[in-house]
Structure formats: structure tokens, C-alpha cells
mmCIF file of C-alpha atoms in Angstrom:
data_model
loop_
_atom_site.group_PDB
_atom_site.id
_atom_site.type_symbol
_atom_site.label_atom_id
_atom_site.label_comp_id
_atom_site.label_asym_id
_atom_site.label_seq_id
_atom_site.Cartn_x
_atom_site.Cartn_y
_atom_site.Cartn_z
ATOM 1 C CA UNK S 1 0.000 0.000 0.000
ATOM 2 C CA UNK S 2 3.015 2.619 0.660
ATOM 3 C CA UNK S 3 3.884 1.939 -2.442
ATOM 4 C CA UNK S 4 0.865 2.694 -4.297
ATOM 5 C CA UNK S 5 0.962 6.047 -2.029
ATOM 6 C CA UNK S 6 4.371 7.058 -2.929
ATOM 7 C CA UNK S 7 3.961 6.564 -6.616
ATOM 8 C CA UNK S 8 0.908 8.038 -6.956
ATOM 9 C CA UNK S 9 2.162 11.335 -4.661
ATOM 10 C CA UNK S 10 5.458 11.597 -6.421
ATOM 11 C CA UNK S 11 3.788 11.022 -10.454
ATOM 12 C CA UNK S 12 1.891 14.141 -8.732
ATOM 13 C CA UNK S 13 4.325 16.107 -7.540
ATOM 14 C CA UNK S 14 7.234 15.876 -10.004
ATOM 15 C CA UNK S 15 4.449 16.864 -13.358
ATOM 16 C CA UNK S 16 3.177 20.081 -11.149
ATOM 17 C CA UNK S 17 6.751 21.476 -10.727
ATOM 18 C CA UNK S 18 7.912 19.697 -13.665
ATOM 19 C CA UNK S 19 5.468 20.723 -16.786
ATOM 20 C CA UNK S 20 5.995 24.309 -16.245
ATOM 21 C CA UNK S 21 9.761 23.835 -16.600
ATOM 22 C CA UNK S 22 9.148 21.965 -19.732
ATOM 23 C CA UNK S 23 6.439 24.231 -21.353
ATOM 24 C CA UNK S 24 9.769 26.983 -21.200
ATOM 25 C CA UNK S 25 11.574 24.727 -22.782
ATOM 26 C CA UNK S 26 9.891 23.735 -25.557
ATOM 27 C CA UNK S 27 8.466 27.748 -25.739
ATOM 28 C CA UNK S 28 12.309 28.490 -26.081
ATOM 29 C CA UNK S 29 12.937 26.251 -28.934
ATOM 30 C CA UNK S 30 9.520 26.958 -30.988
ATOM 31 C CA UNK S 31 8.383 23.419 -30.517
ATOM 32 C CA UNK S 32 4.711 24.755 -31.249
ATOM 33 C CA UNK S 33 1.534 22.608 -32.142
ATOM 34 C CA UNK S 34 0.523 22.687 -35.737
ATOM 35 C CA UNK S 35 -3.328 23.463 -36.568
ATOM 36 C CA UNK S 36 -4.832 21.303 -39.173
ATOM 37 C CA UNK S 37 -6.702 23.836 -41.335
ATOM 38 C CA UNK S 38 -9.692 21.779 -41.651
ATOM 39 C CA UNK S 39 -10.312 21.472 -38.164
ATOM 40 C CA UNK S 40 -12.663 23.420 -36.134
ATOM 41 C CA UNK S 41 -12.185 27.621 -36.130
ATOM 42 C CA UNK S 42 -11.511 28.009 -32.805
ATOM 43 C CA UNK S 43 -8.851 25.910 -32.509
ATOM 44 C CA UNK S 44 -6.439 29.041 -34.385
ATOM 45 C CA UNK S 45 -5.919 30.604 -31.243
ATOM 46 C CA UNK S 46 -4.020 27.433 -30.077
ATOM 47 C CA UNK S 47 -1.092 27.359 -32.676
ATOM 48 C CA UNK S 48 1.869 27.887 -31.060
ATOM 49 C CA UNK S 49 1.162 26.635 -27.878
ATOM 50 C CA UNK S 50 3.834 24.084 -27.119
ATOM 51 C CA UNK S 51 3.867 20.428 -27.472
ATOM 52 C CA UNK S 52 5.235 16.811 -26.872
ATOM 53 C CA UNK S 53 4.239 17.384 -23.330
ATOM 54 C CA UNK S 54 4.083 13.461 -22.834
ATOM 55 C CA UNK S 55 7.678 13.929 -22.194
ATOM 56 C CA UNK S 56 6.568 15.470 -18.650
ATOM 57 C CA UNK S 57 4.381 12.138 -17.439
ATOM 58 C CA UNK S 58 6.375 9.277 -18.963
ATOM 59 C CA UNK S 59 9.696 10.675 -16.711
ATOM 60 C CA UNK S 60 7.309 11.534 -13.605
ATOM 61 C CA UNK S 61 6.008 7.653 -13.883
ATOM 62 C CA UNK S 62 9.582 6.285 -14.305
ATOM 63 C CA UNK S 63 10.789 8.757 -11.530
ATOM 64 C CA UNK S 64 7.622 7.881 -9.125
ATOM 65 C CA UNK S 65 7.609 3.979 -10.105
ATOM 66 C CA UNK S 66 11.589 3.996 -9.215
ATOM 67 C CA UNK S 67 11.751 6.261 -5.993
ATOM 68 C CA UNK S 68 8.745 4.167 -4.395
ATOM 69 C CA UNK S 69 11.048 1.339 -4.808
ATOM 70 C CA UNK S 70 13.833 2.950 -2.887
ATOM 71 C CA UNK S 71 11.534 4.740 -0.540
ATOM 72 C CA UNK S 72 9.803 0.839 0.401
ATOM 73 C CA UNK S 73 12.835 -1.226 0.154
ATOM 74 C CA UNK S 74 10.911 -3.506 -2.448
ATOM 75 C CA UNK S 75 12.283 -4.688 -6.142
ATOM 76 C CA UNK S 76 10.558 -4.123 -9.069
ATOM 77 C CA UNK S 77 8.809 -6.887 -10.664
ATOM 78 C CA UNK S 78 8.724 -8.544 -14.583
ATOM 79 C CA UNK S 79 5.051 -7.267 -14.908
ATOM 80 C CA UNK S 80 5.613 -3.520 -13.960
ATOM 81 C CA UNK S 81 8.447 -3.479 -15.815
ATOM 82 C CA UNK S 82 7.282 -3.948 -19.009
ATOM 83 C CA UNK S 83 4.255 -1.932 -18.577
ATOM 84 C CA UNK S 84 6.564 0.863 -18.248
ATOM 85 C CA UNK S 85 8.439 -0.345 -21.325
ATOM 86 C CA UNK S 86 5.575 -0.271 -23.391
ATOM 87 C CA UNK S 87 4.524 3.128 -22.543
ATOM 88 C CA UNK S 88 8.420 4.751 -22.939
ATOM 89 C CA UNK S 89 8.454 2.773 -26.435
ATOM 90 C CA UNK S 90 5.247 3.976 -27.898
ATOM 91 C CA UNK S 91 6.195 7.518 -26.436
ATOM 92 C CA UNK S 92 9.298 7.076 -27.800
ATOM 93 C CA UNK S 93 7.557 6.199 -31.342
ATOM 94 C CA UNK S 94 4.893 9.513 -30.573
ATOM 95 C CA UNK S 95 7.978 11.810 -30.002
ATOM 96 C CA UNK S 96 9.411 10.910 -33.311
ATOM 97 C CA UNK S 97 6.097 11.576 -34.910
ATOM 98 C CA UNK S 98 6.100 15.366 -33.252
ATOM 99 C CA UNK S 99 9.312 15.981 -33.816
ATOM 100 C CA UNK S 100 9.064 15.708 -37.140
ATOM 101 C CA UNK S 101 5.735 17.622 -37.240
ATOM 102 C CA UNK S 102 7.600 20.147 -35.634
ATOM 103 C CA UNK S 103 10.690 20.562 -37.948
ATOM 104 C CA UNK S 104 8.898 19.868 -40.871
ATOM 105 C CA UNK S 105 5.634 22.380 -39.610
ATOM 106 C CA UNK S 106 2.876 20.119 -41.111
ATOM 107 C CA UNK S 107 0.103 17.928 -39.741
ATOM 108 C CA UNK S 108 1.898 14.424 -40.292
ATOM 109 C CA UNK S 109 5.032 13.409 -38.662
ATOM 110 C CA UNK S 110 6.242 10.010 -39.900
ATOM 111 C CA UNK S 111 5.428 8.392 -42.334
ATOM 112 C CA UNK S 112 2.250 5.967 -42.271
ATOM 113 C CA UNK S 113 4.845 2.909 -42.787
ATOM 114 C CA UNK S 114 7.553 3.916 -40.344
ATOM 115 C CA UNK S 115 4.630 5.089 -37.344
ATOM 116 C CA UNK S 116 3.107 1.388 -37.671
ATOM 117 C CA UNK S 117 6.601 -0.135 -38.076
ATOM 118 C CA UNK S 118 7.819 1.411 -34.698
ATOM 119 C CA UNK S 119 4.446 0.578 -32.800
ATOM 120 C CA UNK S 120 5.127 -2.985 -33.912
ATOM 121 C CA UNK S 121 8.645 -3.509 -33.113
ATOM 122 C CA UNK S 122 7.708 -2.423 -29.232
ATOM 123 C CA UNK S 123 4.347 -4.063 -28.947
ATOM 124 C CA UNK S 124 6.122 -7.385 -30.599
ATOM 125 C CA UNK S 125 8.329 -6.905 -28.329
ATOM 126 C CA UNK S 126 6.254 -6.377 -25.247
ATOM 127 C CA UNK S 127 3.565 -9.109 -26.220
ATOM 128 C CA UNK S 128 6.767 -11.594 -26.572
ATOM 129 C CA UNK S 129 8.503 -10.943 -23.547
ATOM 130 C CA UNK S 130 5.194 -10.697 -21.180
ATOM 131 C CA UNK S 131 4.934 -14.495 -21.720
ATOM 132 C CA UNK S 132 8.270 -14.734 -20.085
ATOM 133 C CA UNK S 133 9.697 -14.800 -16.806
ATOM 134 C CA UNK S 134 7.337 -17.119 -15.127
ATOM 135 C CA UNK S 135 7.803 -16.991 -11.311
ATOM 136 C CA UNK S 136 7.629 -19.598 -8.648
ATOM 137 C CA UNK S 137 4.045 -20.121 -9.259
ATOM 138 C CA UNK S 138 4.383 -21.053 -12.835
ATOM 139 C CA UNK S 139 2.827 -17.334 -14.068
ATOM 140 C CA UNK S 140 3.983 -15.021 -16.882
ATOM 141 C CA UNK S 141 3.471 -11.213 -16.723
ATOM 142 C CA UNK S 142 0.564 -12.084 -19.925
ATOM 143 C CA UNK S 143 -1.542 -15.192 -20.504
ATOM 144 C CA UNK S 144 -2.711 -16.934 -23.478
ATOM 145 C CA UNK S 145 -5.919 -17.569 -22.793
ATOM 146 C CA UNK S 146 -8.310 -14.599 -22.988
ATOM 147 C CA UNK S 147 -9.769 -12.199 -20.413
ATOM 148 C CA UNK S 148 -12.469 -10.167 -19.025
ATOM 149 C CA UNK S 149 -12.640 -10.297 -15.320
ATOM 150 C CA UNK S 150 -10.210 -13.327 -15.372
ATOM 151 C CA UNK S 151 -8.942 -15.520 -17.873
ATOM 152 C CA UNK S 152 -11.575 -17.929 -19.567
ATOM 153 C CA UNK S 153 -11.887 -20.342 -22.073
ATOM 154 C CA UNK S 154 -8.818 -22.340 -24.091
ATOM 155 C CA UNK S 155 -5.363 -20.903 -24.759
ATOM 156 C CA UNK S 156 -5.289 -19.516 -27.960
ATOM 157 C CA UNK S 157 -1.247 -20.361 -28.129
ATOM 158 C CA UNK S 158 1.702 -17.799 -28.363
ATOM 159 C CA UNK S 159 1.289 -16.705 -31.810
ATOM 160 C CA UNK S 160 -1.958 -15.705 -31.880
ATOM 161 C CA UNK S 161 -1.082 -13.949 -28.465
ATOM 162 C CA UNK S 162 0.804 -11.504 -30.154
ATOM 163 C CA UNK S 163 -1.577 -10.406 -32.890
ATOM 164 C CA UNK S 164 -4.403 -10.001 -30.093
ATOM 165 C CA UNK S 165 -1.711 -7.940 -28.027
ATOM 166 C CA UNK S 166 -0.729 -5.631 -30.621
ATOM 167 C CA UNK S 167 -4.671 -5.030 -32.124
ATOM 168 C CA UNK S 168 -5.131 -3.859 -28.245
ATOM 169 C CA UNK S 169 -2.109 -1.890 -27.871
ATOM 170 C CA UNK S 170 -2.569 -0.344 -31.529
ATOM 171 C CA UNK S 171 -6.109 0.736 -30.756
ATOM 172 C CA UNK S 172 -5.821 2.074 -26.875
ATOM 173 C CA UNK S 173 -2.856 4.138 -28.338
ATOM 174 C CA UNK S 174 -5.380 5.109 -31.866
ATOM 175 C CA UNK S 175 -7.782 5.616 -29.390
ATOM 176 C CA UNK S 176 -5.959 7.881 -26.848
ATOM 177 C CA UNK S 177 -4.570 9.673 -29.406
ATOM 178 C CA UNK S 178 -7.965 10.339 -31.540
ATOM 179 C CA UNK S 179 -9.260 11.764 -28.000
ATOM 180 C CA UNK S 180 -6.642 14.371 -27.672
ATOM 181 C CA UNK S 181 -8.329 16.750 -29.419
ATOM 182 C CA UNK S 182 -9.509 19.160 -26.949
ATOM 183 C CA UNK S 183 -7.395 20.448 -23.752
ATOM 184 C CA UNK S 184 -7.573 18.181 -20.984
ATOM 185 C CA UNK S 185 -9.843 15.663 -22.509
ATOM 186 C CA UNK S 186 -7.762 12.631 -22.669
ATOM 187 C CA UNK S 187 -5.422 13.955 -19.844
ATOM 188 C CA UNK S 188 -8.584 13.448 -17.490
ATOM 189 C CA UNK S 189 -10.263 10.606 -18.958
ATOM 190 C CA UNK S 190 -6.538 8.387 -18.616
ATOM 191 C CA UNK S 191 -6.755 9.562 -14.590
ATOM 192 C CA UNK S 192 -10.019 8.095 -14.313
ATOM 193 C CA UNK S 193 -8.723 4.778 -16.092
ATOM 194 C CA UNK S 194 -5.778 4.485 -14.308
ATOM 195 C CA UNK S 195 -7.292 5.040 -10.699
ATOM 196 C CA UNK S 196 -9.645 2.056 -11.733
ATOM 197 C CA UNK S 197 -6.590 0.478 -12.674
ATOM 198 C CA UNK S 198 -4.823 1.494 -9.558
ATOM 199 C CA UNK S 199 -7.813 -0.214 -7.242
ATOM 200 C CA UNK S 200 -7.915 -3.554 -9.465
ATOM 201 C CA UNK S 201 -4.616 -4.058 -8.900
ATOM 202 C CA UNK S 202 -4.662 -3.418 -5.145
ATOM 203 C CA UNK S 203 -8.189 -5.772 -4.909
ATOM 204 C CA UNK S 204 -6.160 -8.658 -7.508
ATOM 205 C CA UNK S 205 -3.071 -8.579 -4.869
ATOM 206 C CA UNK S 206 -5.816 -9.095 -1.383
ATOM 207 C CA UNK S 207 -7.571 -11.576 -2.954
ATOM 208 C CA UNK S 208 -4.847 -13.266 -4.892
ATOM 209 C CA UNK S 209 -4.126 -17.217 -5.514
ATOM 210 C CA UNK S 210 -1.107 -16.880 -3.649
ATOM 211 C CA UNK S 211 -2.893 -15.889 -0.229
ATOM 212 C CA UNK S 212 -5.125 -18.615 -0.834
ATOM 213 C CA UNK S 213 -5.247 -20.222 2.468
ATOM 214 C CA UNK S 214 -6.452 -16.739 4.296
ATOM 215 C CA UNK S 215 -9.480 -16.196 1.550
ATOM 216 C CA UNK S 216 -13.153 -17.441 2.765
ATOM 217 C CA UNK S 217 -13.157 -19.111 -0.554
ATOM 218 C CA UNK S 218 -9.336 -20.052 -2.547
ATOM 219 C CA UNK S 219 -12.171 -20.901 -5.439
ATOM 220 C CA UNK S 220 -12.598 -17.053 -6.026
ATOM 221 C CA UNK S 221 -8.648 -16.133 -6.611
ATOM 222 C CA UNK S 222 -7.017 -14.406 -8.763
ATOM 223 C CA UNK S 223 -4.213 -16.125 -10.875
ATOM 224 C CA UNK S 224 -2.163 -12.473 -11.935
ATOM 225 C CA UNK S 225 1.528 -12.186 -11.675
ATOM 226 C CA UNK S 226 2.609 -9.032 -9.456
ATOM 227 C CA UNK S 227 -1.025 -7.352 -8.927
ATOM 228 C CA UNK S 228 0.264 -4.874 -6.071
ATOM 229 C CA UNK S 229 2.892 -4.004 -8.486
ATOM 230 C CA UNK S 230 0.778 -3.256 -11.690
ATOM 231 C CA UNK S 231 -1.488 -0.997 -8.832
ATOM 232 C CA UNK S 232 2.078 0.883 -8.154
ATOM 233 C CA UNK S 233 2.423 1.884 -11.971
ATOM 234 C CA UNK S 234 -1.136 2.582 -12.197
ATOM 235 C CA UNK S 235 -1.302 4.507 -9.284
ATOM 236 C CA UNK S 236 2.669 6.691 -10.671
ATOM 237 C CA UNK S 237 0.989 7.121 -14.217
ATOM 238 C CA UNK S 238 -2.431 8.564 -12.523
ATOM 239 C CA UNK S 239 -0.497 10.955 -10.187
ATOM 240 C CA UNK S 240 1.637 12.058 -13.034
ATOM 241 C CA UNK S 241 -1.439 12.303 -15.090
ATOM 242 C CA UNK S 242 -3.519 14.174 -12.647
ATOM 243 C CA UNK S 243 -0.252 16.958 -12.159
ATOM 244 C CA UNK S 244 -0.044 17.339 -15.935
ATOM 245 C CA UNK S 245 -3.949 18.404 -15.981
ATOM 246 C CA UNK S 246 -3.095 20.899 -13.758
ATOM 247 C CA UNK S 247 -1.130 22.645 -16.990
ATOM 248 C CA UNK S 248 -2.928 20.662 -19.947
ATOM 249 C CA UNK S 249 -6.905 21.995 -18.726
ATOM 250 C CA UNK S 250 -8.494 24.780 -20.393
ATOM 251 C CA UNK S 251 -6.856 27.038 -21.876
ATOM 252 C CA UNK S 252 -3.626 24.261 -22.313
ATOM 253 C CA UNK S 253 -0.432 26.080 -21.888
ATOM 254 C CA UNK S 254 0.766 22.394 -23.457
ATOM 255 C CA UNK S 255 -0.475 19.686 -25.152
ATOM 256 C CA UNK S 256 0.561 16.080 -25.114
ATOM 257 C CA UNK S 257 0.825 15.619 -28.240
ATOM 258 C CA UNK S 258 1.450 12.002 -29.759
ATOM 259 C CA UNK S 259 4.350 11.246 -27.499
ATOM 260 C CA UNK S 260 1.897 11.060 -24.463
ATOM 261 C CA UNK S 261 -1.381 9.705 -26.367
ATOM 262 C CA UNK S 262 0.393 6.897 -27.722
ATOM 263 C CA UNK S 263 2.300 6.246 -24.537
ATOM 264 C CA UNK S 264 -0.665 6.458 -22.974
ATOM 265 C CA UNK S 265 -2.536 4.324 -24.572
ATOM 266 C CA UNK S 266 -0.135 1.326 -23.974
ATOM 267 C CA UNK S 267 0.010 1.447 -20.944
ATOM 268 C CA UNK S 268 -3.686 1.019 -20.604
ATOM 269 C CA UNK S 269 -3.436 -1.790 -23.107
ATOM 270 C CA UNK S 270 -0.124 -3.088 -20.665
ATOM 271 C CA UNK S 271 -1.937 -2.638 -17.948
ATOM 272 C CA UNK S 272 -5.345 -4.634 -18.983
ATOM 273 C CA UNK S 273 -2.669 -7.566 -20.837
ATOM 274 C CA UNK S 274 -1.017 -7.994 -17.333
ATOM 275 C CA UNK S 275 -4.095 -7.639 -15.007
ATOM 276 C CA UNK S 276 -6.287 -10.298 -17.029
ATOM 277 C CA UNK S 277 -9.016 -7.913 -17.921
ATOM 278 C CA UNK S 278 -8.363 -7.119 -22.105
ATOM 279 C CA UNK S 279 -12.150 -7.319 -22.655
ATOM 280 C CA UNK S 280 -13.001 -5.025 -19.634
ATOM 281 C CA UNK S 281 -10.558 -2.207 -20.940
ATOM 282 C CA UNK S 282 -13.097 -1.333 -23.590
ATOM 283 C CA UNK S 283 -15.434 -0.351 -20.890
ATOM 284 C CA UNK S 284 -13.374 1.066 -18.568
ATOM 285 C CA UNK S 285 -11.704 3.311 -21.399
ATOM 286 C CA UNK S 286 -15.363 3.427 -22.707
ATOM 287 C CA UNK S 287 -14.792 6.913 -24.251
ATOM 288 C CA UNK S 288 -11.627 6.181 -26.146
ATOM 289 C CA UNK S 289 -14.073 3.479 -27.911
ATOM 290 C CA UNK S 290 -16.633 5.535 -28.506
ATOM 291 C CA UNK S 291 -14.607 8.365 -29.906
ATOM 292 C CA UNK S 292 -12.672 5.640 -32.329
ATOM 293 C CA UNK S 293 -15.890 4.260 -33.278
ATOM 294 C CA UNK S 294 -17.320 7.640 -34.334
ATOM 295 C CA UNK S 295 -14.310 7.622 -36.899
ATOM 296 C CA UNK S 296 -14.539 4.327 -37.998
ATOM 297 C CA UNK S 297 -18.551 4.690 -38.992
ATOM 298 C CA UNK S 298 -17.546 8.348 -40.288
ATOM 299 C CA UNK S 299 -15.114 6.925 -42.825
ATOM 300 C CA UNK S 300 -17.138 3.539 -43.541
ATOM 301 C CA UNK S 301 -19.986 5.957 -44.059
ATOM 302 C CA UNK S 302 -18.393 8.208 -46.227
ATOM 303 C CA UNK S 303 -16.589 5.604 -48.154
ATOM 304 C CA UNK S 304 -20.043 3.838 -48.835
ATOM 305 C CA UNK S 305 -22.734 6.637 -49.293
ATOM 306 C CA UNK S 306 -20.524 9.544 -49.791
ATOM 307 C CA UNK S 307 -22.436 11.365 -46.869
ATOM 308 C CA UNK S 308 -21.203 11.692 -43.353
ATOM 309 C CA UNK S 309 -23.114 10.646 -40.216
ATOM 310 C CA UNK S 310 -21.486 13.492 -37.760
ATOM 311 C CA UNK S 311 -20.250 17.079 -39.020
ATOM 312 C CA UNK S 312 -16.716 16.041 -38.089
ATOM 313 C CA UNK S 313 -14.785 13.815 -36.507
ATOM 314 C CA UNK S 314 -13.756 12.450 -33.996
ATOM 315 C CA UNK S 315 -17.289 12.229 -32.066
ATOM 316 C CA UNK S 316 -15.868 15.738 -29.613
ATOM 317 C CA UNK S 317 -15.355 18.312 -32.782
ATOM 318 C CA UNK S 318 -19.121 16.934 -33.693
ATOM 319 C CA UNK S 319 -20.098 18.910 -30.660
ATOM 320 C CA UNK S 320 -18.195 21.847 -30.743
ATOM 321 C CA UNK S 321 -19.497 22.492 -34.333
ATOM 322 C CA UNK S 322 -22.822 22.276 -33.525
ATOM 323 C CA UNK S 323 -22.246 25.083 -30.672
ATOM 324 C CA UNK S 324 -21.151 23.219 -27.306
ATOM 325 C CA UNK S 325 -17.728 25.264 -25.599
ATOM 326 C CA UNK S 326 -14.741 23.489 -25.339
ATOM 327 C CA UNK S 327 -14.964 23.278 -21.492
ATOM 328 C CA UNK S 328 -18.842 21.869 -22.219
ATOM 329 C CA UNK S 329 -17.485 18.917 -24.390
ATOM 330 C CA UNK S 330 -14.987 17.844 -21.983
ATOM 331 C CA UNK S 331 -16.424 18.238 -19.017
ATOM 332 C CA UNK S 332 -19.534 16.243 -20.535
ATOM 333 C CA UNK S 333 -16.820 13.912 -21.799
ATOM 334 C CA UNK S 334 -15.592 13.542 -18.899
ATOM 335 C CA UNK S 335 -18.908 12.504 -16.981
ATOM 336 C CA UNK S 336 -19.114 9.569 -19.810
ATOM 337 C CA UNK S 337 -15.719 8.566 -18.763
ATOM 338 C CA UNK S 338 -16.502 8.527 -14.674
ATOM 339 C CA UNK S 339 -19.655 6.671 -16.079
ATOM 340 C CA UNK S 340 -17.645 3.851 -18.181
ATOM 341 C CA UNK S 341 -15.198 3.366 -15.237
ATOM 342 C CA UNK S 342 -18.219 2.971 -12.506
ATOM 343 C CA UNK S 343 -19.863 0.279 -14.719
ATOM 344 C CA UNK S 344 -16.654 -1.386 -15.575
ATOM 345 C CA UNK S 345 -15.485 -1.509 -11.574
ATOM 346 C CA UNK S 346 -18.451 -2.460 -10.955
ATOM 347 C CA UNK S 347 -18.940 -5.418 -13.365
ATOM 348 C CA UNK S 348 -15.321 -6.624 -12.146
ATOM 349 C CA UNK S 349 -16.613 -6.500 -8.787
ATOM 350 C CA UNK S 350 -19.269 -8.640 -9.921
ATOM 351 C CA UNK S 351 -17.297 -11.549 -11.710
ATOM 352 C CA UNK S 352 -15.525 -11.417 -8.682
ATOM 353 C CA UNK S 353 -18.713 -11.912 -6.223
ATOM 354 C CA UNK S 354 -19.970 -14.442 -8.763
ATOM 355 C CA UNK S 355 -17.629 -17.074 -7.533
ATOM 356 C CA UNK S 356 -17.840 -16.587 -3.897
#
């Protein structure tokens, strides 16, 4: 439980004295966000303002994950590990894509080839080490069989592993990224994720299949390699999260920009991979679904018909076109979001309960 504490308070702490620091930096060098013409009018005003302000959270999670080690005396763990690896590669892959946005002062970074080629070679990677480094238990960070609550049904064998990994790591990161359209949106909808994440991790760890013989019912376990551990990264990403809002609300002095979104996004896909809930993450990041969806029926419908089902997307610049603030989209956004996470916590609760 320290742990969990320390991370969360120094993810906080380090982004609230950190991002300002940062936003100076980048200000110094002109490393501006580029507005899309198309995009909606109001949005002008917000060239300039400076981006690849992932940079900020990813260190503050590394920095928080690693000092709550120290702090606690305890060793990190396979599991929390490559969480974190996943996120710093896909940010790594997001800050290429600015930088180059940046330099080049257009709308697209890297190439369509080389963006999908880098989020392959790290979520490869991750998907192929997870089923590594099985502990004295016989468990691997990942499983093989596939998850909601827990895991269910046959093992659907190492290969096919990977391609289910990478679709959820490619469309958390899509996802996150296609939400970080307005200031603070996806900021504050990852918090809410990642606090679920942060209790489901804590909850897996109490009523794990290693403390079997103190549960009312060793039936009911939970068969997850290093729970309390994937509830310490949780719990540094949503501090660090939660500090950068502080900077990244309305008006944003910074943006994100695709370092953080994709970064972000794999470590929610990480994080459900390792906790044995893939299915559940499209709940409990409900609004990253929804606002991926809204571009998926968009194009189809466009493609098909030649007419479009919402005046633009994704499903948030619908909304401001038709008249709703900034401040009113997100905030609204953000209610679906606390909404998603509610149902999904409690449906996990409920799986649980089921097998009491």
C-alpha cells in the first residue's frame, strides 16, 4: 500500500513542478503545435502553444515507479516493468512523430509505414517478452488464454497472443490519441482509467491465488503475476497524469501531443494484458471506444454513401461544431468517462462476487 501512495504522490508532484519547466523549454525552442486547417475555427488561437508534453508524465512515472522502490525497500517486478516499457516505447515512437511535425511544420510526422513499423517492433516486443519470466508459481506477466474479469476459455497459443496484443495496444494508443483533441480531454479521462486500474490491482493482490489459504473461498482467486505491483504503476501514471492536468486543462499552456497519447494508450493496453481484464478495458476506457468508433462509422460511411453521419470527426469536434464550448465537451466527456469506469469496476466486482 506505501507503495501505491508514494507513486501516486510523487507522479503528482514531479508533473506540477515539472510541466511548467518543460512548457519553457519547448516555448524556447519553438516546438509549437501545428493546426490542421480543416479542423474546427476556434482551434487558431491554439497554434503555437507548445507540445510533446508526454515527455513530462512518462519521466514523472519512471521517476515515481523507481523512488517508491527505494523509498519501500521492495524490487521491481517482470510485470511492472514492461508496462513501463511499453509506454516509454510507444512515447518514444509519438515523439518521433512530433518531432518531425515540428521541424517539418505540417500535420503528419512520420510516415504511415515507419509510425506502424515502430508501434510494432515495441508491442512485438512487449507481447513476446510478457509471456516470459514465469515466477515460482508457474505465471507469466501475460496469458494466453483470454480475459475479461479473469482468464476464460482455451489458450489460444503464443502466436496468436501476439496479434491479439498488438490489435489492443494499436487501438488504446489510436484511441488515446484520436481523443486528444480538446485540452484536458484525454489527460482526465486516462486519470479516471488508471485510478480504476490502480484499485484492481490493489483488490487482484488481497484476494490473490497466492494468499489462498487466508481467503473465505481459494475458489474465487485471482491467478495475476505481481497485482500490487501493476497498482504501483497505475497509481505513478495517474499521479503524473492528474499533475499534468493541472497545466494541460483549459486554456492548455501544453499539449501532449502524440508522445503522451500513444504512450498512454499502452500502458492502458499493458496494464489490462497484465491484469487479465483485455475485454473489460473497452469499458473502462469506454470513451476512447466511442470516440474511435465515431471515426470508424464516419469513414465507412463516407466511403459507402458519400455522406457523413457526424459534421466532423472524432465524435468531440461533432459537438463543438454544432455550438457546445470546449470546457462543455470535456467536461460532458468527462462525466461519460466517470460513467464507463463505474460500470466497468463495478462489473469486475461482480465476476468477482460471482464465484464466492
Amino acid at each position: 500500500m506505501r507503495q501505491i501512495l508514494f507513486a501516486g504522490a510523487i507522479g503528482l508532484f514531479l508533473t506540477l513542478i515539472g510541466t511548467p519547466l518543460l512548457i519553457k523549454l519547448l516555448a524556447r525552442k519553438g516546438y509549437g503545435q501545428f493546426i490542421r486547417d480543416d479542423g474546427p475555427r476556434t482551434h487558431g488561437s491554439k497554434k503555437g502553444t507548445p507540445t510533446m508534453g508526454g515527455i513530462a508524465f512518462i519521466l514523472a512515472t519512471l521517476i515515481a515507479y523507481a523512488l517508491a522502490k527505494v523509498i519501500t525497500g521492495e524490487n521491481p517486478t517482470f510485470s511492472g516493468v514492461l508496462v513501463l516499457f511499453l509506454m516509454a516505447g510507444m512515447g518514444l515512437v509519438g515523439f518521433l512523430d512530433d518531432y518531425i511535425k515540428i521541424v517539418k511544420q505540417r500535420s503528419l510526422g512520420l510516415r504511415a509505414k515507419a509510425k506502424m513499423a515502430g508501434q510494432l517492433i515495441v508491442g512485438i516486443a512487449f507481447a513476446v517478452l510478457s509471456l516470459q519470466f514465469a515466477d515460482t508459481q508457474g505465471l507469466t506477466p501475460a496469458s494466453t488464454r483470454l480475459s475479461f474479469v479473469t482468464d476464460f476459455g482455451w489458450s489460444i497459443g503464443p502466436v496468436l497472443f501476439v496479434v491479439w496484443a498488438l490489435f489492443m495496444i494499436l487501438a488504446m494508443s489510436n484511441g488515446v490519441n484520436l481523443t486528444d483533441g480538446l485540452d484536458g480531454l484525454a489527460t482526465g479521462a486516462s486519470v479516471m482509467v488508471f485510478g480504476a486500474y490502480t484499485f484492481i490491482g490493489l483488490w487482484q493482490f488481497q484476494e490473490s491465488c497466492a494468499n489462498a489459504v487466508t481467503l473465505t473461498n481459494p475458489n474465487a482467486c485471482f491467478e495475476v503475476r505481481d497485482p500490487l505491483d501493476l497498482a504501483v504503476v497505475a497509481s505513478a501514471l495517474m499521479g503524473s497524469c492528474f499533475g499534468f492536468l493541472w497545466w494541460n486543462t483549459s486554456p492548455a499552456k501544453i499539449f501532449m501531443g502524440d508522445t503522451g497519447s500513444l504512450a498512454l494508450g499502452g500502458a492502458l493496453a499493458g496494464l489490462a494484458i497484465c491484469s487479465r481484464t483485455e475485454f473489460l478495458i473497452a469499458l473502462l476506457g469506454g470513451l476512447f471506444v466511442l470516440i474511435t468508433m465515431s471515426v470508424v462509422i464516419q469513414v465507412g460511411s463516407f466511403k459507402m454513401t458519400r455522406k457523413r453521419v457526424f459534421r466532423m470527426a472524432p465524435l468531440q469536434h461533432h459537438f463543438e461544431l454544432k455550438g457546445w464550448s470546449e470546457v462543455l465537451v470535456v467536461v460532458r466527456f468527462w462525466i461519460i468517462q466517470g460513467m464507463c469506469v463505474i460500470v466497468g469496476l463495478g462489473l469486475f466486482y461482480a465476476g468477482w462476487a460471482a464465484d464466492k
